[in-house]
Short mmCIF file of C-alpha atoms in Angstrom, two decimals:
data_model
loop_
_atom_site.label_atom_id
_atom_site.label_comp_id
_atom_site.label_asym_id
_atom_site.label_seq_id
_atom_site.Cartn_x
_atom_site.Cartn_y
_atom_site.Cartn_z
CA MET A 300 -0.24 0.29 0.63
CA VAL A 301 1.17 3.53 -0.97
CA ARG A 302 1.18 5.82 1.98
CA PHE A 303 1.53 10.08 1.05
CA LEU A 304 3.64 11.92 3.35
CA PRO A 305 2.29 16.06 2.16
CA CYS A 306 4.93 18.33 3.65
CA LEU A 307 5.89 21.76 3.35
CA ILE A 308 9.37 23.12 3.96
CA VAL A 309 10.00 26.98 5.03
CA CYS A 310 12.49 28.68 7.01
CA CYS A 311 15.80 27.52 8.19
CA LEU A 312 15.55 24.30 10.55
CA PHE A 313 18.01 23.46 12.61
CA VAL A 314 19.20 19.70 13.40
CA GLY A 315 21.38 18.14 15.12
CA ARG A 316 22.08 14.22 16.75
CA PRO A 317 18.53 12.49 16.37
CA ALA A 318 16.11 12.70 19.22
CA ALA A 319 13.03 12.19 20.69
CA VAL A 320 10.59 13.38 18.87
CA SER A 321 9.32 15.93 21.84
CA GLN A 322 12.64 17.62 21.45
CA GLN A 323 11.81 21.07 20.75
CA ARG A 324 13.19 22.10 16.63
CA LEU A 325 14.18 25.39 16.52
CA PHE A 326 13.62 27.98 13.11
CA ARG A 327 15.77 30.78 12.07
CA HIS A 328 13.77 32.84 9.78
CA PHE A 329 15.57 35.56 7.37
CA SER A 330 13.96 38.11 5.63
CA VAL A 331 14.70 41.74 3.20
CA SER A 332 15.84 42.97 7.08
CA ASP A 333 18.92 40.32 6.86
CA GLY A 334 20.06 40.78 3.05
CA LEU A 335 17.41 38.74 1.12
CA PRO A 336 16.61 40.80 -2.25
CA ASN A 337 13.34 39.60 -1.74
CA TYR A 338 10.62 36.73 -0.30
CA SER A 339 9.95 34.59 -2.84
CA VAL A 340 12.45 32.05 -2.75
CA ILE A 341 12.48 29.22 -5.53
CA SER A 342 15.30 26.87 -5.47
CA LEU A 343 18.28 26.37 -2.89
CA THR A 344 21.78 24.57 -2.85
CA GLN A 345 24.68 24.09 -0.79
CA ASP A 346 27.97 24.11 -2.50
CA GLN A 347 31.21 22.45 -1.35
CA ALA A 348 32.77 25.11 0.10
CA GLY A 349 29.89 25.17 2.75
CA PHE A 350 27.80 28.38 1.13
CA MET A 351 24.05 28.15 0.83
CA TRP A 352 22.79 29.75 -2.54
CA ILE A 353 19.20 30.99 -2.83
CA GLY A 354 17.50 31.43 -6.43
CA THR A 355 14.98 34.19 -5.76
CA THR A 356 12.87 36.09 -8.17
CA ALA A 357 15.09 39.32 -7.23
CA GLY A 358 18.63 38.05 -7.68
CA LEU A 359 20.63 35.21 -6.03
CA CYS A 360 22.26 34.99 -3.06
CA ARG A 361 24.80 33.46 -0.90
CA TYR A 362 24.71 32.82 2.64
CA ASP A 363 27.58 32.38 4.81
CA GLY A 364 26.41 32.09 7.87
CA ILE A 365 26.56 35.32 8.90
CA ARG A 366 25.50 37.33 6.05
CA PHE A 367 24.34 37.70 2.65
CA LYS A 368 25.59 38.67 -0.91
CA VAL A 369 23.32 39.14 -3.77
CA TYR A 370 23.86 38.79 -7.41
CA ARG A 371 21.88 39.85 -10.43
CA ASN A 372 21.85 40.87 -14.02
CA ASP A 373 23.81 43.52 -15.30
CA ALA A 374 23.06 44.44 -18.68
CA ASN A 375 26.67 46.04 -18.92
CA ASP A 376 28.35 42.72 -17.51
CA THR A 377 28.63 39.85 -19.40
CA THR A 378 29.88 37.84 -16.34
CA SER A 379 26.68 39.11 -14.34
CA LEU A 380 24.19 36.37 -14.22
CA SER A 381 21.83 36.31 -17.27
CA SER A 382 18.60 36.75 -14.73
CA VAL A 383 17.49 37.89 -12.18
CA HIS A 384 14.52 35.29 -11.89
CA ILE A 385 16.25 32.42 -10.38
CA SER A 386 14.40 29.09 -11.07
CA SER A 387 17.20 26.15 -10.54
CA LEU A 388 20.12 25.57 -8.64
CA PHE A 389 22.57 22.35 -8.81
CA THR A 390 25.54 21.86 -7.32
CA GLY A 391 27.26 18.84 -9.59
CA LYS A 392 29.96 16.02 -8.80
CA ASP A 393 32.91 18.46 -9.24
CA GLY A 394 31.71 21.08 -7.21
CA THR A 395 30.43 23.20 -9.66
CA LEU A 396 27.34 25.53 -9.52
CA TRP A 397 25.02 25.71 -12.46
CA VAL A 398 22.00 28.59 -12.27
CA GLY A 399 18.96 28.21 -14.74
CA GLY A 400 16.75 31.21 -14.74
CA SER A 401 14.57 32.86 -17.10
CA GLY A 402 17.35 33.99 -19.27
CA GLY A 403 19.08 30.57 -19.88
CA LEU A 404 21.78 28.64 -17.51
CA ASP A 405 25.03 30.47 -15.75
CA LYS A 406 28.44 28.36 -14.56
CA TYR A 407 29.73 30.38 -11.56
CA ASP A 408 33.53 30.55 -11.20
CA PRO A 409 34.76 31.09 -7.34
CA ARG A 410 37.99 31.95 -9.07
CA ARG A 411 36.67 35.43 -10.46
CA ASP A 412 33.82 35.13 -7.96
CA ALA A 413 31.86 35.74 -11.41
CA PHE A 414 29.35 34.03 -13.68
CA GLU A 415 30.01 32.53 -17.24
CA ARG A 416 26.81 32.25 -19.47
CA ILE A 417 26.33 28.97 -21.11
CA ARG A 418 25.33 28.76 -25.07
CA PHE A 419 23.58 26.20 -27.08
CA ASN A 420 25.24 26.88 -30.62
CA GLY A 421 23.00 30.44 -30.61
CA ARG A 422 19.56 28.59 -29.03
CA ASN A 423 17.46 30.11 -26.68
CA THR A 424 17.08 27.84 -23.40
CA GLY A 425 14.14 29.95 -22.01
CA ASN A 426 13.45 29.39 -18.32
CA VAL A 427 15.70 27.06 -17.16
CA PHE A 428 13.36 24.33 -14.71
CA ARG A 429 15.22 21.52 -13.99
CA ILE A 430 19.38 21.06 -14.03
CA TYR A 431 20.78 17.24 -13.59
CA GLU A 432 24.65 15.48 -13.72
CA ASP A 433 24.30 11.31 -15.47
CA SER A 434 26.27 8.85 -14.02
CA LYS A 435 29.16 9.44 -16.85
CA GLY A 436 29.45 13.73 -16.27
CA ARG A 437 26.93 14.99 -18.57
CA MET A 438 24.93 17.76 -17.59
CA TRP A 439 21.28 17.63 -18.38
CA VAL A 440 18.77 21.29 -18.44
CA GLY A 441 15.50 20.80 -18.74
CA ALA A 442 13.81 24.20 -19.73
CA ASP A 443 10.63 26.38 -21.79
CA ASN A 444 12.43 25.05 -25.28
CA GLY A 445 13.06 21.68 -24.98
CA LEU A 446 16.17 19.41 -23.14
CA PHE A 447 20.08 20.43 -23.63
CA THR A 448 22.77 18.92 -22.72
CA ILE A 449 26.51 19.56 -22.04
CA SER A 450 28.93 16.44 -21.87
CA ALA A 451 31.81 16.42 -19.49
CA GLU A 452 34.42 17.86 -22.12
CA GLY A 453 31.89 20.53 -22.25
CA LYS A 454 30.24 20.19 -25.88
CA THR A 455 26.63 21.45 -25.79
CA ALA A 456 23.43 19.69 -27.89
CA TRP A 457 19.53 20.50 -28.03
CA PHE A 458 17.73 17.61 -28.68
CA GLY A 459 15.28 19.51 -30.76
CA ASP A 460 11.86 18.14 -32.22
CA ALA A 461 13.50 14.27 -30.74
CA ILE A 462 11.53 14.42 -27.92
CA THR A 463 7.78 15.36 -27.92
CA GLY A 464 6.92 18.32 -26.31
CA ASN A 465 8.67 22.01 -25.39
CA MET A 466 9.33 22.24 -22.04
CA VAL A 467 11.49 19.77 -20.08
CA LYS A 468 10.97 20.14 -16.30
CA GLY A 469 11.49 16.32 -14.86
CA ILE A 470 14.98 14.74 -15.29
CA VAL A 471 15.87 11.25 -14.09
CA GLU A 472 18.82 8.99 -14.62
CA ASP A 473 17.69 4.99 -13.82
CA HIS A 474 19.83 1.89 -12.40
CA LYS A 475 20.05 1.10 -16.47
CA GLY A 476 21.44 4.50 -17.67
CA ARG A 477 18.21 4.85 -18.65
CA MET A 478 17.27 8.79 -19.26
CA TRP A 479 13.70 9.84 -18.28
CA ILE A 480 12.95 13.16 -19.28
CA GLY A 481 9.42 14.66 -18.22
CA THR A 482 7.90 17.58 -20.81
CA ASP A 483 4.61 19.22 -21.87
CA ALA A 484 3.55 16.16 -23.98
CA GLY A 485 3.88 13.36 -21.05
CA LEU A 486 7.19 11.16 -20.36
CA ALA A 487 10.12 10.20 -22.56
CA CYS A 488 12.39 7.50 -22.67
CA LEU A 489 16.13 7.76 -23.35
CA GLU A 490 18.00 4.41 -23.51
CA PRO A 491 21.84 4.70 -24.72
CA SER A 492 22.85 2.85 -27.90
CA GLY A 493 26.38 3.79 -28.28
CA GLN A 494 26.75 7.80 -29.07
CA GLU A 495 23.05 8.04 -29.61
CA TYR A 496 19.50 7.62 -27.81
CA GLY A 497 16.70 5.16 -28.55
CA ILE A 498 13.81 7.49 -27.77
CA SER A 499 10.34 6.28 -26.51
CA PHE A 500 6.92 8.06 -25.67
CA PHE A 501 4.41 7.68 -23.14
CA ARG A 502 1.17 9.67 -22.21
CA PRO A 503 -0.16 8.78 -18.76
CA PHE A 504 -3.42 10.09 -19.56
CA PRO A 505 -3.49 9.58 -23.77
CA GLU A 506 -7.56 10.51 -23.61
CA SER A 507 -6.34 13.81 -21.93
CA ARG A 508 -4.88 17.02 -24.08
CA ASP A 509 -3.44 17.90 -20.59
CA ASN A 510 -0.37 15.58 -20.08
CA ARG A 511 2.29 18.22 -18.45
CA VAL A 512 4.43 16.33 -16.14
CA THR A 513 6.51 18.46 -13.73
CA SER A 514 8.68 16.10 -11.84
CA VAL A 515 10.27 12.44 -12.45
CA ILE A 516 11.92 10.16 -9.84
CA GLU A 517 12.93 6.05 -9.81
CA ASP A 518 12.26 5.01 -6.32
CA THR A 519 14.25 1.49 -4.87
CA GLN A 520 12.28 -0.69 -6.72
CA HIS A 521 12.57 0.45 -9.76
CA ILE A 522 9.56 2.66 -10.59
CA ILE A 523 9.36 5.55 -12.07
CA TRP A 524 7.29 8.37 -10.44
CA VAL A 525 5.78 11.34 -12.46
CA GLY A 526 4.72 14.23 -11.05
CA MET A 527 1.59 15.76 -13.50
CA GLN A 528 0.55 19.18 -13.68
CA ASN A 529 -3.44 18.48 -12.65
CA HIS A 530 -3.80 14.40 -13.22
CA GLY A 531 -1.98 13.82 -9.73
CA LEU A 532 0.65 11.13 -9.27
CA CYS A 533 1.59 8.49 -11.80
CA ALA A 534 3.54 5.24 -10.99
CA PHE A 535 5.25 3.69 -14.41
CA ASP A 536 6.39 0.02 -14.55
CA PRO A 537 9.19 0.12 -17.09
CA LYS A 538 8.47 -3.76 -17.42
CA THR A 539 5.00 -4.11 -18.42
CA ARG A 540 4.80 -0.06 -19.26
CA THR A 541 1.97 0.61 -17.50
CA PHE A 542 0.66 3.76 -15.28
CA THR A 543 -0.62 3.36 -11.92
CA THR A 544 -2.56 6.56 -11.11
CA TYR A 545 -3.07 8.25 -7.52
CA LYS A 546 -4.87 11.34 -6.79
CA THR A 547 -6.86 12.69 -4.36
CA SER A 548 -9.42 10.52 -4.19
CA ARG A 549 -6.22 8.10 -3.40
CA GLY A 550 -4.83 10.39 -0.68
CA LEU A 551 -3.11 12.91 -2.70
CA VAL A 552 -3.73 16.26 -0.72
CA ASN A 553 -3.89 18.01 -3.76
CA ASP A 554 -3.51 16.27 -7.60
CA HIS A 555 -1.01 19.34 -8.74
CA ILE A 556 2.35 17.99 -7.84
CA ARG A 557 5.64 19.92 -7.80
CA CYS A 558 7.97 17.83 -6.43
CA ILE A 559 8.99 14.57 -5.42
CA THR A 560 11.37 13.11 -3.20
CA PRO A 561 12.41 9.63 -1.82
CA ASP A 562 13.88 9.04 1.80
CA SER A 563 16.59 6.91 2.85
CA ALA A 564 13.89 5.00 4.54
CA GLY A 565 12.11 4.38 0.78
CA LYS A 566 9.07 6.51 1.45
CA LEU A 567 8.08 9.28 -1.16
CA TRP A 568 7.97 12.97 0.10
CA ILE A 569 5.49 14.94 -2.59
CA GLY A 570 4.69 18.19 -2.36
#
């Protein structure tokens, strides 16, 4: 039986060693008066130096435990951020900080305290929703205008019309090295074949015109979980190629799913 645990996480929760449930948890609140550019926090990550990076709708913040430093777009500075609206953040295995926003993708250079704007052969990404690194060190970028990649050697590519749907919000690699991509038209599976990919496409709701996917993960049983914009949560079995759907009628709080995260106990946390 699948149990759903709805959750909403806000503020900063300071947790030490495991303790009894009755122990008081301490929250520390940060606001504009502390240095945040506004109250709309969209994304978070921590880099290998320990800095917390906070993406907002008015710029990027770096928090060192004492103070905030704010980075914004400067039209006269090509080493500034491409965007002021930061929608995704990701820290790579090599420590690289990747920043996605309404203006595209940036890579942070800590030596210069500046940003490199990533370009995909003149192709505009639009807003970047998802940044993901696979087991081979390849970066995958889900955006308004499709699916983009950056090889470990730095070569960029765009999948174009090979992926059904334009907008990509969900990306995950499964235990077999297949890439599962959630688009605004359904779920794509990219199976490596030499230097290319064989592509299969699945619509969770073939009878509906709305198959917008917002998030994708794989669980420990190798089931692919798919969050939908308006149709709840779907569990896809790659062996049978079938979907099982969960909606409010089966325990969800809301049929609009934004994120899915598995924990170490095998539970799924659904936002």
